[in-house]
Amino acid sequence: MIIGRPDAWYDDVGLAWEIDSRAFHYGPRDYERTLARNSRYAAAGILVVQTLPARLRDNPEAVAAELEKAHRAAAARPRPPVRIVEGS
């Protein structure tokens, strides 16, 4: 089962980074798919950092700090039993 295709994946700790723009995630069907994806991540034990593109553009240092903190949190627990499927 494919859980998701994050924008970035930190395989060493099972951390996903999603850059969720309003244009692609906030239409009624798009938002529904985003919530379903996030629920699959949670059920698999994957930590997720969600970032708006504007925030990444306007405050990249804060986003980097959040990613570092999330990476430390993910490293503090057992890595979830998920694997990457190449070419998916």
Coordinates of C-alpha atoms in Angstrom, one line a residue:
M1 CA 0.0 0.0 0.0
I2 CA 1.4 3.4 -0.9
I3 CA 1.0 5.8 2.0
G4 CA 2.0 9.0 0.2
R5 CA 4.6 10.7 -1.9
P6 CA 6.0 13.4 0.3
D7 CA 8.0 16.4 -1.1
A8 CA 10.9 15.3 1.1
W9 CA 11.5 12.0 3.0
Y10 CA 14.0 11.5 5.8
D11 CA 14.3 7.8 5.6
D12 CA 16.7 7.5 8.6
V13 CA 13.9 8.5 11.0
G14 CA 10.7 8.1 9.0
L15 CA 9.9 11.8 8.7
A16 CA 7.9 13.3 5.8
W17 CA 7.9 16.9 4.7
E18 CA 4.9 18.2 2.7
I19 CA 4.8 21.6 1.1
D20 CA 1.0 22.1 0.9
S21 CA 0.0 25.0 -1.3
R22 CA -3.5 26.4 -1.2
A23 CA -3.7 25.9 -5.0
F24 CA -3.3 22.2 -4.8
H25 CA -4.7 21.3 -1.3
Y26 CA -7.6 23.5 -0.5
G27 CA -10.3 22.7 -3.1
P28 CA -13.0 20.5 -1.6
R29 CA -11.6 17.3 -3.2
D30 CA -8.0 18.3 -2.8
Y31 CA -8.5 19.0 0.9
E32 CA -10.2 15.6 1.4
R33 CA -7.2 13.9 -0.3
T34 CA -4.8 15.8 1.9
L35 CA -6.6 14.8 5.1
A36 CA -6.7 11.2 3.9
R37 CA -2.9 11.2 3.2
N38 CA -2.2 12.7 6.6
S39 CA -4.3 10.0 8.2
R40 CA -2.3 7.3 6.4
Y41 CA 0.9 8.9 7.6
A42 CA -0.3 9.0 11.2
A43 CA -1.6 5.4 11.0
A44 CA 1.9 4.3 9.8
G45 CA 3.7 6.2 12.6
I46 CA 5.2 8.7 10.2
L47 CA 5.8 12.2 11.5
V48 CA 4.9 14.9 9.1
V49 CA 6.0 18.6 8.8
Q50 CA 3.6 20.6 6.7
T51 CA 4.7 23.9 5.2
L52 CA 3.0 26.5 3.1
P53 CA 5.1 27.6 0.2
A54 CA 4.8 31.3 1.2
R55 CA 6.2 30.5 4.7
L56 CA 9.1 28.7 3.1
R57 CA 9.8 31.7 0.9
D58 CA 9.3 34.3 3.6
N59 CA 10.8 32.6 6.6
P60 CA 13.1 29.7 5.5
E61 CA 15.1 29.8 8.8
A62 CA 12.0 29.1 10.8
V63 CA 11.0 26.2 8.5
A64 CA 14.6 24.8 8.7
A65 CA 14.4 25.0 12.5
E66 CA 11.0 23.2 12.5
L67 CA 12.4 20.4 10.3
E68 CA 15.5 20.0 12.6
K69 CA 13.3 19.8 15.6
A70 CA 10.9 17.3 14.0
H71 CA 13.9 15.2 12.9
R72 CA 15.2 15.1 16.5
A73 CA 11.7 14.1 17.7
A74 CA 11.5 11.4 15.0
A75 CA 14.9 10.1 15.9
A76 CA 13.8 9.8 19.6
R77 CA 11.3 7.1 18.8
P78 CA 11.6 3.8 16.9
R79 CA 11.6 4.3 13.1
P80 CA 8.2 3.2 11.7
P81 CA 8.2 -0.1 9.7
V82 CA 7.8 1.6 6.3
R83 CA 9.9 1.3 3.1
I84 CA 10.5 3.4 0.0
V85 CA 9.2 1.9 -3.2
E86 CA 11.4 3.2 -6.1
G87 CA 9.6 4.4 -9.2
S88 CA 6.2 4.8 -7.5

